[in-house]
Short mmCIF file of C-alpha atoms in Angstrom, two decimals:
data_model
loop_
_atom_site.label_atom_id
_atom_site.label_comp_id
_atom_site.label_asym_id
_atom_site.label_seq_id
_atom_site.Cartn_x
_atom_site.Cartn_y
_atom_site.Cartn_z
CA UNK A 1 128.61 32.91 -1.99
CA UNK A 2 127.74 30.66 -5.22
CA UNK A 3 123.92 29.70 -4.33
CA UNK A 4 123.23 27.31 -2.40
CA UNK A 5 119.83 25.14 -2.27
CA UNK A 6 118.31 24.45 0.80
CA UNK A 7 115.03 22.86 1.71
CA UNK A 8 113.38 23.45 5.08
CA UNK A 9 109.99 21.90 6.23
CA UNK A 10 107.31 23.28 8.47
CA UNK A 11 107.98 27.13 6.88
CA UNK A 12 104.27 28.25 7.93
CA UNK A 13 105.46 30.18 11.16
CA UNK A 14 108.08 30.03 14.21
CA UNK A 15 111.84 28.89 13.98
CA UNK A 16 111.12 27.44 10.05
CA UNK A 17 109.81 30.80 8.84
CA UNK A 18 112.49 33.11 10.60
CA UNK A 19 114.96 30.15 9.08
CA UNK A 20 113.36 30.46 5.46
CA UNK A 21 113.40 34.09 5.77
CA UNK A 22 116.87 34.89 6.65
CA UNK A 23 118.50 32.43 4.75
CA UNK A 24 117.14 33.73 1.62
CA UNK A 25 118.45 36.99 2.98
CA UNK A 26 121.84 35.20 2.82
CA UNK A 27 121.62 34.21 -0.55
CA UNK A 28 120.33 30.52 -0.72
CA UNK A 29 117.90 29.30 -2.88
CA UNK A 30 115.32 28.29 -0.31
CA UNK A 31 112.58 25.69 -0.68
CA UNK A 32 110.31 26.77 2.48
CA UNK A 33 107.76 23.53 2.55
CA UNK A 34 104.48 23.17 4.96
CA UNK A 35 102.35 21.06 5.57
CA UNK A 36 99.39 22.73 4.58
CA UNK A 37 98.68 24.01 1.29
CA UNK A 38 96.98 27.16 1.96
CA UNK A 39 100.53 27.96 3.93
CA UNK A 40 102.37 27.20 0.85
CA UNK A 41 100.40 29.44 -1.26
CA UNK A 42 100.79 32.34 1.40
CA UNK A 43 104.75 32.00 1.11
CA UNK A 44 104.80 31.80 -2.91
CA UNK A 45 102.75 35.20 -2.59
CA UNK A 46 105.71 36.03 -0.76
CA UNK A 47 108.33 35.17 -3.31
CA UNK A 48 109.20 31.13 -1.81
CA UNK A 49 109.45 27.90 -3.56
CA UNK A 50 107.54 26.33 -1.12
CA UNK A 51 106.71 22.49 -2.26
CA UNK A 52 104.14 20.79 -0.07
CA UNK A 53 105.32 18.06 2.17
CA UNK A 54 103.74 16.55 4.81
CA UNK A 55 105.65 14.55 7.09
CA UNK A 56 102.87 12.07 8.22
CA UNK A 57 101.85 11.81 4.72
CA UNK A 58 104.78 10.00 2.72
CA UNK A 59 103.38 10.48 -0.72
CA UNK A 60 103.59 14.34 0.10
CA UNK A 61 107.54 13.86 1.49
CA UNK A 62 108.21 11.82 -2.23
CA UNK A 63 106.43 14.34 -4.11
CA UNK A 64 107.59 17.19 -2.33
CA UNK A 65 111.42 16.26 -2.44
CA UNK A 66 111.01 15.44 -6.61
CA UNK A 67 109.59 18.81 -7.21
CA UNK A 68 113.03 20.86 -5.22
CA UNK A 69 114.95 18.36 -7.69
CA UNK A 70 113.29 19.16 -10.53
CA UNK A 71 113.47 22.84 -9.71
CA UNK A 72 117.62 22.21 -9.08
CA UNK A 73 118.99 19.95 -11.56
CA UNK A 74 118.88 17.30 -9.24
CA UNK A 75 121.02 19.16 -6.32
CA UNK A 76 120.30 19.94 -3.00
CA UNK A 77 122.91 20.98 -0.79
CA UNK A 78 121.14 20.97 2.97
CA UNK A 79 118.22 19.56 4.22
CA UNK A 80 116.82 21.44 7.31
CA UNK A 81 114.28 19.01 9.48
CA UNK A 82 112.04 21.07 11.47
CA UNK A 83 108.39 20.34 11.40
CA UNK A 84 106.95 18.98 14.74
CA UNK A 85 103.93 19.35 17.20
CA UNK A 86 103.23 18.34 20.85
CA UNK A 87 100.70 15.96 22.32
CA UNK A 88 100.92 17.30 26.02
CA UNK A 89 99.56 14.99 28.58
CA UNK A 90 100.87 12.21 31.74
CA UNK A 91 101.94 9.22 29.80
CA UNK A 92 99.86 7.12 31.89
CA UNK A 93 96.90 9.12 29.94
CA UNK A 94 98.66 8.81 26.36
CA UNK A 95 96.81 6.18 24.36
CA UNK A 96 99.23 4.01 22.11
CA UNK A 97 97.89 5.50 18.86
CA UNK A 98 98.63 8.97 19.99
CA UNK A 99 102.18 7.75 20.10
CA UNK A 100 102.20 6.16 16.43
CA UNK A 101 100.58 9.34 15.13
CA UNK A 102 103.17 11.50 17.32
CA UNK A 103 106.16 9.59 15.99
CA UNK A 104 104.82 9.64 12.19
CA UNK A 105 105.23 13.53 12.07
CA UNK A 106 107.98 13.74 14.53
CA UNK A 107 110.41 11.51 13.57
CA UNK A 108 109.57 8.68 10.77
CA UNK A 109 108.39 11.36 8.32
CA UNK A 110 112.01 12.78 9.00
CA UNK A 111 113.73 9.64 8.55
CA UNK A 112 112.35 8.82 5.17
CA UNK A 113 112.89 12.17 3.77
CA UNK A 114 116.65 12.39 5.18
CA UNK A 115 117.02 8.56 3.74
CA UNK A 116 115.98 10.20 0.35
CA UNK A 117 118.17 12.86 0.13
CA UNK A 118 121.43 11.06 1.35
CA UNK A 119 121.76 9.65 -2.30
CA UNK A 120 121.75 12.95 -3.43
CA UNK A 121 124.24 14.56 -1.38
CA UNK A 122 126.57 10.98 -1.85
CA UNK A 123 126.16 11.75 -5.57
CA UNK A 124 127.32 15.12 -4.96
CA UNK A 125 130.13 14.40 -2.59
CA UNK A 126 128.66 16.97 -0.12
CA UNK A 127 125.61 18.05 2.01
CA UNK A 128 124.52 18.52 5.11
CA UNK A 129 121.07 17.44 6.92
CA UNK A 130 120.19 19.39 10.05
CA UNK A 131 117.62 18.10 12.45
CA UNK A 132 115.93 20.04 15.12
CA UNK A 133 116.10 18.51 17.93
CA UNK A 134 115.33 19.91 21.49
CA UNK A 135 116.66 20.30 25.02
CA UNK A 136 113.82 17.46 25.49
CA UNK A 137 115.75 15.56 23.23
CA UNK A 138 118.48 14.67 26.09
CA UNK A 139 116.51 15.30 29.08
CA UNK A 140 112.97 14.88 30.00
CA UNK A 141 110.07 16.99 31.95
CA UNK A 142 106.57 15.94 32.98
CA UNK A 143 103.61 15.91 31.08
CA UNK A 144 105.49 15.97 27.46
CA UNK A 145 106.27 12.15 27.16
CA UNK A 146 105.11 11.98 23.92
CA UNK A 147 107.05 14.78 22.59
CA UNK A 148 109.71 13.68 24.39
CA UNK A 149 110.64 10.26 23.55
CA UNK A 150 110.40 11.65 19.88
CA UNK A 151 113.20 13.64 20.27
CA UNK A 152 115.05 11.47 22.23
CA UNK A 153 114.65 9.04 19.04
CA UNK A 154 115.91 11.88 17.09
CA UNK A 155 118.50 11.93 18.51
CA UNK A 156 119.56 8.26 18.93
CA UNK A 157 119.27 8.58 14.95
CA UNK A 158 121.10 11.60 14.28
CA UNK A 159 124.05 10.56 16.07
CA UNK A 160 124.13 7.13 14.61
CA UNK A 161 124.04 8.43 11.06
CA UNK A 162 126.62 10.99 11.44
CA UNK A 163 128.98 8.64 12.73
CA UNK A 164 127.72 6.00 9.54
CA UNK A 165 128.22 8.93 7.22
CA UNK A 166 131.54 9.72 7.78
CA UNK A 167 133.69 9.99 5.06
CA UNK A 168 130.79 10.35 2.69
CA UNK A 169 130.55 14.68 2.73
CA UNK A 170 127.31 14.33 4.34
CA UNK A 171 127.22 16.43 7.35
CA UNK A 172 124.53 15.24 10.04
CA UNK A 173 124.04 18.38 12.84
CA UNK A 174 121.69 18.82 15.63
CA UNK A 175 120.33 21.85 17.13
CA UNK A 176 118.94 21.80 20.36
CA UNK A 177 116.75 24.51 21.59
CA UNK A 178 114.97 25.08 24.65
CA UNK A 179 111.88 27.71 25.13
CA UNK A 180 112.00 29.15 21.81
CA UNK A 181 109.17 31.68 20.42
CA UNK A 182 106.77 29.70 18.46
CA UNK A 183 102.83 28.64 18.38
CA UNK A 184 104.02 24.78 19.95
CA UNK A 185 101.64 25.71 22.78
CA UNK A 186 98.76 26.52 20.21
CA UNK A 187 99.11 23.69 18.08
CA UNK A 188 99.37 21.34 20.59
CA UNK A 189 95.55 21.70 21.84
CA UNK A 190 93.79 19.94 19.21
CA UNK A 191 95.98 16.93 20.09
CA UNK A 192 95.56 17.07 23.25
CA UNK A 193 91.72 17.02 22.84
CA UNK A 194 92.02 14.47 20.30
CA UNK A 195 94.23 12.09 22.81
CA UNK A 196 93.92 12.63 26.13
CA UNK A 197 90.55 12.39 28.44
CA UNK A 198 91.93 14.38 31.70
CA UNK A 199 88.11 14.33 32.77
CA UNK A 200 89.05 10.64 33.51
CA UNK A 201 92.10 10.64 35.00
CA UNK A 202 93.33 9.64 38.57
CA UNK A 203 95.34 13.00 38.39
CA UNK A 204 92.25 14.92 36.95
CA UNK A 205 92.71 17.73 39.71
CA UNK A 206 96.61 17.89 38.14
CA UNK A 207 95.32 18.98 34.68
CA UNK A 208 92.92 21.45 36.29
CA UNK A 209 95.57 22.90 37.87
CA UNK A 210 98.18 23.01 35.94
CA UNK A 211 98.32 21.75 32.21
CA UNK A 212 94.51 23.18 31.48
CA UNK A 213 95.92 26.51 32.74
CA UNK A 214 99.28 26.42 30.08
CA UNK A 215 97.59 25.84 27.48
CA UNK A 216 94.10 27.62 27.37
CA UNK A 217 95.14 30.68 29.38
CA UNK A 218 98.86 31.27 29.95
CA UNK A 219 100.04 33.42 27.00
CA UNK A 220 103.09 34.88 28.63
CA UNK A 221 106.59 33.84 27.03
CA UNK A 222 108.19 31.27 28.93
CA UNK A 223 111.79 32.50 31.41
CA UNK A 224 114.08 32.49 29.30
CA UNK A 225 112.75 32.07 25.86
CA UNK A 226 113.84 33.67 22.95
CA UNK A 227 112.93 34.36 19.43
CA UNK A 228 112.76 32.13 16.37
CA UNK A 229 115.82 34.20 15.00
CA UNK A 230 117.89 32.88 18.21
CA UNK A 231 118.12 29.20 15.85
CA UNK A 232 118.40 30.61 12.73
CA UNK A 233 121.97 31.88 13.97
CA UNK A 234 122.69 28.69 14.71
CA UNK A 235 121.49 27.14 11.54
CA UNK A 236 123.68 29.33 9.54
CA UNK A 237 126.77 28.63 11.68
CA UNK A 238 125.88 24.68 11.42
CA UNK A 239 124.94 25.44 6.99
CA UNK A 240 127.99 27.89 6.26
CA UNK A 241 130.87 26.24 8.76
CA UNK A 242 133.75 24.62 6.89
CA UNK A 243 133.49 21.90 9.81
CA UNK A 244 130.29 22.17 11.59
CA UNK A 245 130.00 21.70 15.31
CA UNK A 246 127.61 17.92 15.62
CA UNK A 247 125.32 19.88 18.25
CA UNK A 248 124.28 22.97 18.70
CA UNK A 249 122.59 24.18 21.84
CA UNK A 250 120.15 27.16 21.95
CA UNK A 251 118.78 29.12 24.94
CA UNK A 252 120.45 28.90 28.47
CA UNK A 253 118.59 26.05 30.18
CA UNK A 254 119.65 24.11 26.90
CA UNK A 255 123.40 25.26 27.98
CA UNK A 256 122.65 24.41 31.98
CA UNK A 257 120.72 21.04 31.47
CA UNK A 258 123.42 19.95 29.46
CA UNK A 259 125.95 20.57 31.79
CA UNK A 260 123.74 19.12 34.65
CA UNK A 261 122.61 16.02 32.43
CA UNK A 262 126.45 15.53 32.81
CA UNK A 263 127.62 16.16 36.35
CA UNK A 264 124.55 15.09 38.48
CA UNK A 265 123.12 11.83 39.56
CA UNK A 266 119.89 10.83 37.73
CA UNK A 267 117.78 10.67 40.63
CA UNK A 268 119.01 14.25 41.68
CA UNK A 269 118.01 15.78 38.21
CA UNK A 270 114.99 14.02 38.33
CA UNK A 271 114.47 15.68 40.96
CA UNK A 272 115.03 19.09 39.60
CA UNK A 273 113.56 18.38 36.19
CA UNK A 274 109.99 17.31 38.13
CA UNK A 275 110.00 20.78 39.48
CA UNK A 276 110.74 22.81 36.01
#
């Protein structure tokens, strides 16, 4: 396979590492961006381009993008969106500004880098932008509104802009995962100690219970989760394809959920949804 350049944000662990990782393996040229910079220095030790972009910060996405152009000739072939973090809590608890901040990483950040490389890819008569969505993106469970309605954005976008690129050799392609191996959980603490004052809820008793015990003390892998690796396959089917599939689901409650989301009532999967 002629190389190929691909750039894939939030490379410092989980699905974008594995991704970074084995696509090199395949034999594209692979810019593996984070956020951070001390995680982009730990991936040039280990041989990446890795430009720093982060997606709340849109001088980082401009500067970022110019330095994989520089580095190409002005090419890039695929565009992988992946960087993303969760702000657990009830959305009765979710301040507005935890939103704005929430949607800046999780969804605006991606829309202004994907509206920077679609004159690339219409200059080159080909590309394809891959956005990683989630089985949240299509159907909802408690105490992840935030994350939630940013996929469900996602994907309201995604599919509007494949259909708007048709014609133009710019693939649009979403992958949908469900419990996937990652550090979500982890990463997700500081925001929810930022945002959310469960102390003062109504439902205080709820996060004792419950959401306190998920995140500070429940290590165990999730049923049915799977590793990182599990999206990369799907990534490569949705890069290397001659005609991509538009969605791609990953995990089996991605694969049930989306065949419930279609044959039940909404008031019936709500009610099996509030008991996942």
């Amino acid at each position: 396979m002629t190389e190929k350049s691909l750039l894939i944000t939030g490379c410092s662990s989980g699905i974008g590492y594995d991704a970074a990782t084995r696509m090199r393996a395949r034999g594209w040229r692979v810019f593996a961006s984070c956020r951070k910079a001390e995680d982009c220095a730990r991936l040039i030790a280990e041989g990446f381009e890795s430009p720093l972009i982060d997606y709340s910060d849109t001088n980082t996405i401009y500067t970022g993008l110019a330095e994989v152009l520089e580095a190409t000739g002005g090419r890039l072939d695929a565009l992988f969106n992946n960087g993303a973090y969760a702000c657990p809590g009830l959305v009765e608890d979710l301040p507005t500004d935890a939103l704005r901040h929430i949607f800046e990483a999780n969804f605006f950040g991606w829309h202004e880098l994907s509206r920077l490389v679609i004159p690339v890819m219409r200059a080159q008569g080909a590309g394809r932008i891959v956005q990683n969505s989630s089985i949240l993106g299509f159907v909802t469970l408690p105490w992840r509104g935030a994350y939630n309605s940013t996929k469900h954005a996602l994907e309201g976008l995604s599919d509007t802009l494949r259909i708007e690129m048709k014609g133009t050799g710019v693939e649009v392609i979403l992958i949908e995962p469900g419990p996937v191996t990652s550090k979500i959980r982890q990463n997700a603490i500081p925001h929810f100690e930022r945002w959310i004052d469960w102390e003062s809820s109504p439902r205080s008793e709820a996060y004792r219970a419950g959401l306190q015990k998920r995140l500070y003390e429940d290590s165990s892998p999730d049923k049915f989760e799977l590793p990182a690796s599990a999206v990369t396959k799907k990534l490569i089917h949705a890069l290397e394809a001659r005609r991509p599939r538009a969605r791609y689901y990953v995990t089996t409650p991605t694969h049930v959920m989306g065949f419930l989301k279609r044959v039940l009532p909404t008031r019936a999967l709500d009610w099996l949804l509030a008991r996942a």
